[in-house]
Coordinates of N, CA and C in Angstrom, one line a residue:
M101 N 0.8 -1.2 -0.2 CA -0.1 0.0 0.0 C 0.8 1.2 -0.1
G102 N 0.8 1.8 -0.8 CA 1.5 3.3 -1.0 C 1.1 4.1 -0.1
K103 N 1.8 5.6 0.1 CA 1.4 6.6 0.9 C 1.2 7.9 0.0
L104 N 0.2 8.5 0.5 CA 0.0 9.8 -0.4 C 0.6 10.9 0.2
V105 N 1.7 11.5 -0.4 CA 2.4 12.8 0.2 C 2.2 13.9 -0.5
S106 N 1.7 15.1 0.1 CA 1.7 16.1 -0.3 C 2.5 17.5 -0.1
T107 N 3.0 18.1 -1.0 CA 4.1 19.2 -0.8 C 3.6 20.3 -1.5
L108 N 3.3 21.2 -0.6 CA 2.6 22.6 -0.7 C 3.5 23.9 -0.3
F109 N 3.7 24.9 -1.0 CA 4.4 26.1 -0.5 C 3.2 27.0 -0.2
V110 N 3.0 27.6 0.9 CA 2.0 28.7 1.1 C 2.7 29.8 1.8
T111 N 1.8 31.1 2.0 CA 2.2 32.3 2.5 C 1.9 32.2 4.0
L112 N 2.1 33.1 4.8 CA 1.8 33.1 6.0 C 0.1 33.4 6.2
D113 N -0.4 33.8 5.4 CA -1.7 34.0 5.2 C -2.7 33.2 4.4
G114 N -1.7 31.9 4.5 CA -2.4 30.6 3.8 C -2.6 30.7 2.1
V115 N -1.9 31.4 1.7 CA -2.3 31.4 -0.1 C -1.6 30.6 -0.7
Y116 N -1.6 29.7 -1.6 CA -1.1 28.8 -2.2 C -1.0 29.1 -3.9
Q117 N -1.5 30.1 -4.0 CA -1.8 30.3 -5.9 C -0.2 31.0 -6.2
A118 N 0.0 30.5 -7.6 CA 1.3 30.8 -8.3 C 2.4 31.3 -7.6
P119 N 2.9 30.6 -6.9 CA 4.3 30.8 -6.1 C 5.6 30.8 -7.0
G120 N 5.3 30.3 -8.4 CA 6.5 30.2 -9.3 C 6.7 31.3 -10.3
G121 N 5.8 32.0 -10.5 CA 5.9 33.1 -11.6 C 4.7 34.1 -11.7
P122 N 4.8 35.2 -12.2 CA 3.6 36.2 -12.6 C 2.4 35.6 -13.5
K123 N 3.0 34.6 -14.2 CA 1.9 34.4 -15.1 C 1.3 33.0 -15.0
E124 N 2.0 32.5 -13.6 CA 1.6 31.0 -13.6 C -0.2 30.9 -13.0
D125 N -0.6 31.4 -12.4 CA -2.0 31.3 -12.1 C -2.7 32.9 -11.9
T126 N -3.1 33.6 -12.5 CA -3.7 34.8 -12.3 C -5.4 34.9 -12.2
R127 N -5.8 33.9 -11.9 CA -7.6 33.8 -11.7 C -7.6 34.9 -10.6
G128 N -9.0 35.5 -10.8 CA -9.4 36.3 -9.7 C -8.3 37.7 -9.9
G129 N -7.8 37.9 -10.9 CA -6.6 39.2 -11.1 C -5.7 39.2 -10.2
F130 N -5.2 38.0 -9.8 CA -4.0 37.6 -9.0 C -2.8 38.2 -9.3
T131 N -2.3 39.3 -8.5 CA -1.1 39.8 -9.4 C 0.2 39.8 -8.5
H132 N 0.3 38.6 -7.5 CA 1.4 38.4 -6.6 C 2.3 37.3 -7.4
G133 N 2.1 36.4 -8.3 CA 2.3 35.5 -8.8 C 3.8 35.3 -8.8
G134 N 4.8 34.3 -8.4 CA 6.1 34.4 -8.2 C 6.9 35.0 -6.7
W135 N 5.7 34.7 -5.9 CA 6.1 35.2 -4.6 C 7.2 34.1 -3.7
S136 N 7.4 33.0 -4.4 CA 8.4 32.1 -3.8 C 9.7 32.5 -4.0
F137 N 10.0 32.9 -5.3 CA 11.3 33.1 -6.1 C 12.6 33.3 -5.1
W138 N 12.3 34.5 -4.5 CA 13.5 35.0 -3.8 C 13.7 34.5 -2.4
Y139 N 12.8 33.1 -2.1 CA 13.4 32.6 -1.0 C 14.2 31.3 -1.2
A140 N 14.3 30.8 -2.4 CA 14.8 29.8 -2.9 C 16.5 29.5 -2.5
D141 N 16.7 29.3 -1.4 CA 18.2 29.1 -1.1 C 18.6 27.7 -1.1
E142 N 19.8 27.5 -0.5 CA 20.5 26.0 -0.8 C 19.6 25.2 0.2
D143 N 19.2 25.7 1.5 CA 18.1 24.9 2.4 C 17.4 24.3 1.7
F144 N 16.5 25.4 1.1 CA 15.2 25.0 0.4 C 15.4 24.0 -0.8
G145 N 16.5 24.1 -1.4 CA 16.7 23.1 -2.7 C 17.0 21.8 -2.2
R146 N 17.9 21.7 -1.1 CA 18.1 20.4 -0.4 C 16.6 19.6 0.0
F147 N 15.7 20.7 0.6 CA 14.5 19.7 1.1 C 13.8 19.6 0.1
V148 N 13.6 20.2 -1.2 CA 12.9 20.1 -2.5 C 13.5 18.5 -2.9
N149 N 14.8 18.7 -3.2 CA 15.4 17.4 -3.7 C 15.4 16.3 -2.8
D150 N 15.1 16.3 -1.7 CA 15.2 15.4 -0.9 C 13.7 14.5 -0.9
V151 N 12.7 15.7 -1.3 CA 11.4 14.8 -1.5 C 11.4 14.3 -2.6
F152 N 11.9 14.7 -3.8 CA 11.9 14.1 -5.1 C 12.8 12.9 -5.4
A153 N 13.6 12.5 -4.2 CA 14.1 11.4 -4.1 C 13.1 10.0 -4.0
R154 N 12.2 10.2 -3.4 CA 11.3 9.2 -3.1 C 10.0 8.9 -4.1
P155 N 9.6 9.5 -5.1 CA 8.3 9.1 -5.5 C 8.5 7.8 -6.0
E156 N 7.3 7.3 -6.2 CA 7.0 6.3 -7.3 C 6.0 6.7 -8.3
A157 N 5.1 7.8 -8.0 CA 4.2 8.1 -9.0 C 3.7 9.4 -8.6
F158 N 3.1 10.5 -9.5 CA 2.7 11.6 -9.1 C 1.2 11.8 -9.3
L159 N 0.6 12.5 -8.6 CA -0.8 12.6 -8.6 C -1.3 14.1 -8.6
L160 N -1.5 14.9 -9.7 CA -1.4 16.0 -9.9 C -3.0 16.9 -10.2
G161 N -3.3 17.9 -9.8 CA -4.4 18.5 -10.1 C -4.4 19.1 -11.3
R162 N -5.3 19.2 -12.1 CA -5.5 19.8 -13.8 C -4.6 20.8 -14.0
R163 N -4.7 22.1 -13.0 CA -4.0 23.4 -13.3 C -2.7 23.1 -13.2
T164 N -2.0 22.5 -11.9 CA -0.8 22.1 -11.6 C -0.1 21.1 -12.7
Y165 N -1.0 20.3 -13.3 CA -0.5 19.3 -14.4 C -0.1 20.2 -16.0
D166 N -1.3 21.3 -15.9 CA -0.8 22.0 -17.5 C 0.3 22.9 -17.0
I167 N 0.8 23.6 -15.7 CA 2.0 24.4 -15.6 C 3.0 23.3 -15.7
F168 N 2.9 22.0 -15.2 CA 4.3 21.4 -15.0 C 4.6 20.9 -16.6
S169 N 3.3 20.3 -17.3 CA 3.7 19.7 -18.5 C 4.1 20.7 -19.7
S170 N 3.9 22.1 -19.5 CA 4.5 23.2 -20.2 C 5.9 23.4 -20.1
Y171 N 6.6 23.2 -18.7 CA 7.9 23.3 -18.7 C 9.0 22.2 -18.5
W172 N 8.5 21.1 -17.4 CA 9.5 20.2 -17.2 C 9.7 19.1 -18.3
P173 N 9.1 18.8 -19.4 CA 9.7 17.9 -20.5 C 10.6 18.8 -21.3
K174 N 10.8 19.9 -21.1 CA 11.6 21.1 -21.7 C 13.2 20.6 -21.2
V175 N 12.9 20.2 -19.7 CA 14.4 20.1 -19.1 C 14.7 18.7 -19.2
T176 N 15.9 18.5 -19.8 CA 16.2 17.4 -20.4 C 17.4 16.7 -19.7
D177 N 18.0 17.4 -18.7 CA 19.3 17.0 -18.1 C 18.9 15.7 -17.3
P178 N 19.5 14.7 -17.5 CA 19.1 13.3 -16.8 C 19.6 13.7 -15.0
A179 N 20.5 14.7 -15.0 CA 21.0 14.7 -13.5 C 19.9 16.0 -12.8
D180 N 19.0 16.1 -13.3 CA 18.2 17.1 -12.6 C 17.2 16.3 -11.8
P181 N 17.2 16.7 -10.5 CA 16.5 15.7 -9.6 C 15.0 15.8 -9.8
V182 N 14.6 16.7 -9.9 CA 13.2 17.1 -10.2 C 12.8 16.6 -11.7
A183 N 13.3 17.2 -12.6 CA 12.8 16.8 -14.1 C 12.9 15.4 -14.4
S184 N 14.1 14.7 -13.9 CA 14.1 13.3 -14.1 C 12.9 12.4 -13.8
K185 N 12.9 12.9 -12.6 CA 11.4 12.0 -11.6 C 10.1 12.2 -12.5
L186 N 9.9 13.6 -12.7 CA 8.6 14.1 -13.4 C 8.3 13.7 -14.7
N187 N 9.7 13.8 -15.4 CA 9.6 13.2 -17.1 C 9.4 11.6 -16.9
S188 N 10.0 10.8 -16.1 CA 10.3 9.4 -16.2 C 8.9 8.5 -15.5
L189 N 8.4 8.9 -14.4 CA 7.6 8.3 -13.5 C 6.0 8.3 -13.9
P190 N 5.1 7.5 -13.7 CA 3.7 7.5 -13.9 C 3.5 9.1 -13.4
K191 N 2.3 9.6 -14.2 CA 1.6 10.8 -13.8 C 0.1 10.6 -13.7
Y192 N -0.9 11.0 -12.9 CA -2.0 10.5 -12.9 C -2.8 12.0 -12.5
V193 N -4.1 12.2 -13.4 CA -4.5 13.7 -13.2 C -6.0 13.4 -13.1
P194 N -6.7 13.9 -11.8 CA -8.0 13.7 -12.0 C -8.8 14.7 -12.8
S195 N -9.3 14.3 -14.1 CA -10.1 15.4 -14.7 C -11.3 14.9 -15.8
S196 N -12.2 15.6 -15.8 CA -13.4 15.0 -16.6 C -13.0 15.8 -18.1
T197 N -12.0 17.0 -18.3 CA -11.7 17.6 -19.5 C -10.7 17.4 -20.1
L198 N -9.4 16.7 -19.7 CA -8.3 16.4 -20.2 C -8.5 15.0 -20.9
K199 N -8.5 15.1 -22.1 CA -8.8 13.8 -22.8 C -7.6 13.3 -23.8
D200 N -6.6 14.1 -23.9 CA -5.6 13.8 -24.6 C -4.1 14.2 -24.5
P201 N -3.7 13.9 -23.1 CA -2.7 14.5 -22.5 C -1.2 14.2 -23.3
G202 N -0.5 15.3 -23.8 CA 0.6 15.2 -24.5 C 2.0 14.7 -23.4
W203 N 1.9 14.8 -22.4 CA 3.0 14.5 -21.4 C 3.0 13.0 -21.3
A204 N 4.2 12.4 -21.7 CA 4.6 10.8 -21.7 C 4.2 10.4 -20.4
G205 N 3.6 9.2 -20.2 CA 3.1 8.4 -18.9 C 2.2 9.1 -17.9
T206 N 1.1 9.8 -18.8 CA -0.1 10.5 -18.0 C -1.1 9.7 -18.0
T207 N -1.7 9.4 -17.0 CA -3.1 8.8 -17.2 C -4.0 9.4 -16.5
V208 N -5.2 9.8 -17.0 CA -6.4 10.6 -16.8 C -7.4 9.9 -15.9
L209 N -7.5 10.3 -14.5 CA -8.9 9.5 -13.9 C -9.9 10.3 -14.1
S210 N -10.8 9.8 -14.8 CA -12.1 10.1 -14.8 C -13.2 9.8 -13.6
G211 N -12.8 9.1 -13.2 CA -14.2 8.3 -12.4 C -14.0 8.8 -11.2
D212 N -14.7 8.2 -10.0 CA -14.6 8.9 -8.6 C -13.5 9.0 -8.0
L213 N -13.3 10.2 -7.3 CA -12.1 10.5 -7.0 C -11.4 9.7 -5.6
A214 N -12.4 9.2 -4.7 CA -11.8 8.6 -3.8 C -11.6 7.3 -4.1
K215 N -12.4 6.6 -4.9 CA -12.2 5.2 -5.4 C -11.0 5.2 -6.4
E216 N -10.8 6.1 -7.4 CA -9.6 6.0 -8.0 C -8.4 6.4 -7.2
V217 N -8.4 7.0 -6.3 CA -6.8 7.5 -5.7 C -6.9 6.2 -4.7
T218 N -8.1 5.5 -4.1 CA -7.6 4.5 -3.3 C -7.1 3.4 -4.2
A219 N -7.4 3.1 -5.4 CA -7.0 1.8 -6.0 C -5.8 2.5 -6.1
L220 N -5.0 3.8 -6.5 CA -3.7 4.2 -7.0 C -2.9 3.8 -6.1
K221 N -3.2 4.1 -4.7 CA -2.4 3.8 -3.7 C -2.4 2.4 -3.4
E222 N -3.2 1.7 -3.6 CA -3.1 0.1 -3.4 C -2.1 -0.4 -4.5
R223 N -2.1 0.1 -5.6 CA -1.0 -0.1 -6.8 C 0.3 0.1 -6.5
V224 N 0.6 1.1 -5.8 CA 1.9 1.8 -5.9 C 2.5 1.5 -4.3
D225 N 3.7 0.8 -4.4 CA 4.6 0.6 -2.9 C 5.0 1.6 -2.4
G226 N 5.7 2.5 -2.9 CA 6.2 3.7 -2.5 C 5.1 4.9 -2.2
E227 N 5.9 6.0 -2.4 CA 5.1 7.4 -2.3 C 4.4 7.8 -4.0
V228 N 3.2 8.0 -3.3 CA 2.5 8.8 -4.7 C 2.6 10.3 -4.3
Q229 N 2.9 11.3 -5.0 CA 3.1 12.5 -4.4 C 2.4 13.6 -5.2
V230 N 2.0 14.4 -4.5 CA 0.9 15.4 -5.1 C 2.0 16.9 -4.6
H231 N 2.1 17.5 -5.6 CA 2.7 19.0 -5.8 C 1.9 20.0 -6.1
G232 N 2.0 20.7 -5.2 CA 0.7 21.9 -5.7 C -0.3 21.4 -5.3
S233 N -1.3 22.0 -6.4 CA -2.5 21.2 -6.6 C -3.5 21.5 -5.4
G234 N -3.5 22.8 -4.9 CA -4.3 22.9 -3.5 C -5.7 22.4 -3.6
A235 N -6.6 23.0 -4.6 CA -7.9 22.5 -4.6 C -8.0 20.8 -4.7
L236 N -7.1 20.2 -5.5 CA -7.0 18.6 -4.9 C -6.8 18.0 -3.6
V237 N -5.6 18.7 -3.3 CA -5.2 18.4 -1.8 C -6.4 18.6 -1.0
R238 N -7.2 19.8 -0.8 CA -8.4 20.0 0.1 C -9.0 18.7 -0.1
S239 N -9.7 18.4 -1.4 CA -10.5 17.3 -1.4 C -9.8 16.2 -1.0
L240 N -8.8 15.8 -1.2 CA -8.3 14.5 -0.5 C -7.9 14.4 0.8
L241 N -7.6 15.7 1.7 CA -8.0 15.6 3.1 C -9.2 15.4 3.5
S242 N -10.3 16.1 2.7 CA -11.5 15.8 3.4 C -12.0 14.3 3.0
L243 N -11.4 13.6 2.3 CA -11.5 12.3 2.0 C -10.7 11.3 3.1
D244 N -9.9 11.8 3.5 CA -8.6 11.2 4.6 C -8.1 10.1 3.7
L245 N -7.5 10.9 2.6 CA -6.4 9.9 1.7 C -5.2 10.5 1.9
V246 N -4.7 11.6 2.3 CA -3.5 12.0 2.5 C -3.0 11.5 3.6
D247 N -1.5 11.0 3.7 CA -0.9 10.5 4.6 C -0.1 11.2 5.3
T248 N 1.0 12.3 4.5 CA 1.7 13.1 4.8 C 1.6 14.0 4.2
L249 N 1.9 15.4 5.0 CA 1.8 16.8 4.2 C 3.4 17.6 4.6
H250 N 4.1 17.9 3.8 CA 4.9 18.8 3.4 C 4.5 20.4 3.3
L251 N 4.6 21.0 4.6 CA 4.2 22.2 4.4 C 5.2 23.3 4.3
L252 N 5.5 24.1 3.2 CA 6.6 24.8 3.0 C 5.8 26.4 3.2
I253 N 6.0 27.0 4.3 CA 5.7 28.2 4.7 C 6.6 29.6 4.5
F254 N 6.1 30.4 3.5 CA 7.2 31.5 3.4 C 6.8 32.7 4.2
P255 N 7.8 33.3 4.2 CA 7.4 34.7 5.5 C 7.3 35.9 4.7
V256 N 6.3 35.8 4.0 CA 5.4 36.6 3.4 C 3.7 36.7 3.4
V257 N 3.1 38.0 3.4 CA 1.7 38.0 3.4 C 1.3 38.3 2.2
L258 N 0.2 38.0 1.6 CA -0.4 38.5 0.4 C -1.4 39.5 0.7
G259 N -2.5 38.8 1.1 CA -3.8 39.4 1.5 C -4.9 38.9 0.8
T260 N -4.4 38.6 -0.9 CA -5.4 37.8 -1.6 C -4.9 36.7 -2.4
G261 N -5.8 36.0 -3.0 CA -5.1 34.6 -4.0 C -6.1 33.4 -3.0
F262 N -6.0 32.3 -3.6 CA -6.3 31.2 -3.4 C -5.9 30.4 -1.9
R263 N -6.7 30.2 -0.8 CA -5.8 29.7 0.2 C -6.6 28.3 0.6
L264 N -5.6 27.6 1.1 CA -5.2 26.3 1.4 C -6.2 26.0 2.2
F265 N -6.8 26.6 3.4 CA -7.6 26.0 3.9 C -8.9 27.1 4.1
P266 N -9.4 27.3 3.4 CA -10.5 28.5 3.8 C -11.8 28.2 4.6
E267 N -12.6 29.2 4.6 CA -14.1 28.6 5.7 C -14.5 27.6 5.3
G268 N -14.8 26.5 6.0 CA -15.8 25.2 5.5 C -14.6 24.2 5.6
A269 N -13.5 24.2 5.5 CA -12.3 23.0 5.6 C -12.8 22.1 6.4
V270 N -12.7 21.1 6.2 CA -12.8 19.7 7.2 C -11.9 19.8 8.3
P271 N -12.2 19.8 9.7 CA -11.4 19.9 10.7 C -10.7 18.5 10.7
T272 N -9.3 18.9 10.7 CA -8.1 17.7 10.7 C -7.0 18.0 11.7
A273 N -6.6 17.0 12.4 CA -5.8 17.0 13.5 C -4.4 16.5 12.7
F274 N -3.2 17.0 12.9 CA -2.0 16.5 12.3 C -1.0 16.2 13.7
R275 N 0.3 15.3 13.1 CA 1.0 15.1 14.0 C 2.3 15.4 13.4
H276 N 3.0 16.3 14.0 CA 4.2 17.0 13.5 C 5.8 16.1 13.5
R277 N 6.0 15.6 12.2 CA 7.1 14.4 12.4 C 8.4 15.2 12.3
G278 N 8.4 16.4 11.8 CA 10.1 17.1 11.9 C 10.1 18.4 11.0
G279 N 11.1 18.8 11.2 CA 10.9 20.3 10.1 C 12.7 21.1 10.2
S280 N 12.6 22.1 9.9 CA 13.7 23.0 10.1 C 13.2 24.0 9.2
V281 N 14.0 25.4 9.4 CA 13.5 26.6 9.0 C 14.9 27.0 7.8
S282 N 14.7 27.5 7.0 CA 15.7 27.7 5.7 C 16.5 28.9 6.1
G283 N 17.6 29.2 5.7 CA 18.4 30.5 5.9 C 17.7 31.6 5.5
A284 N 16.8 31.6 4.6 CA 15.9 32.7 4.1 C 14.6 32.8 4.8
G285 N 14.4 31.7 5.6 CA 13.3 32.2 6.6 C 12.2 30.9 6.5
V286 N 12.4 30.2 5.3 CA 11.0 29.4 5.1 C 11.0 28.4 6.0
S287 N 9.7 28.2 6.6 CA 9.8 27.1 7.6 C 9.2 25.9 6.9
M288 N 9.8 24.7 6.9 CA 9.7 23.3 5.8 C 9.5 22.3 7.1
Q289 N 8.1 22.2 7.3 CA 7.6 21.3 8.2 C 6.9 19.9 7.5
T290 N 7.3 18.9 8.3 CA 6.4 17.5 7.8 C 5.5 17.2 9.0
Y291 N 4.2 16.8 8.7 CA 3.1 16.5 9.1 C 2.3 15.5 8.7
D292 N 2.3 14.4 9.6 CA 1.4 13.1 9.3 C -0.1 13.4 10.0
L293 N -1.1 12.9 9.2 CA -2.5 13.0 9.4 C -3.0 12.1 10.5
A294 N -3.5 12.9 11.7 CA -3.9 12.2 12.7 C -5.5 12.2 13.2
G295 N -6.2 12.2 12.2 CA -7.8 12.0 12.4 C -8.3 13.4 12.7
R296 N -9.4 13.5 13.2 CA -9.9 14.7 13.8 C -9.4 15.2 14.9
P297 N -9.7 16.6 14.9 CA -9.0 17.4 16.2 C -9.6 17.1 17.5
E298 N -8.9 16.8 18.8 CA -9.5 16.9 19.9 C -9.9 18.0 20.8
Y299 N -10.5 18.1 21.6 CA -10.7 19.3 22.5 C -10.9 19.3 23.9
G300 N -10.5 20.5 24.4 CA -10.3 20.5 26.0 C -10.7 21.9 26.3
E301 N -10.5 22.0 27.4 CA -10.8 23.4 28.0 C -9.9 24.0 29.2
Y302 N -9.3 25.0 29.0 CA -8.5 25.4 30.1 C -9.2 26.1 31.2
K303 N -9.3 25.8 32.4 CA -10.0 26.4 33.6 C -9.2 27.1 34.4
L304 N -9.8 28.0 35.2 CA -8.8 28.6 36.2 C -9.1 27.8 37.6
P305 N -8.0 27.7 38.0 CA -8.0 27.5 39.5 C -9.2 27.5 40.4
E306 N -9.3 26.5 40.9 CA -10.6 26.9 41.9 C -10.0 27.7 43.0
D307 N -10.8 28.4 43.8 CA -10.1 29.3 44.8 C -9.8 28.4 46.0
A308 N -9.2 28.8 46.7 CA -8.5 27.8 47.6 C -9.5 28.2 49.1

């Protein structure tokens, strides 16, 4: 049984939209694209390369797939730790509109998301990795299908954009596995899902 591992870049106010460039995702008139660029130091690179050393397959949202497929097939250096995996390993895209994907190794999942992803996890022995794909990750979290979340939190507030956990997100508890902070101030943390939150109450000490 494989593990579903999500890696996401978010701002301090939870925005995941267009971390990589100004034209990456301008939905809603978003003008802050490329907000992660200046924080990509050696610590950040080591973390990302370590993540990309472990996948057996990729599961990508439709928008992230379109962004990746327009860029990574052009990176042909076999020593590139990201491109070599993305171009050679199986890629799965839940979509009802993608009919003829041009990126080699792509399979479109057009059925029920829970059933399709559960079957995918059963077929893969190692990690099925989700990169970006915020809307897909929210759906997978609501279905309890995510096993591990790598959350990279950048020291910037944007005020607008699509947020990872908007109002109405399914209450979810996480168990912190480990992490570090890069020299540029990116908090790179790893969490395992731990079910639903538990609740308690702080009480004032009783009068003596």
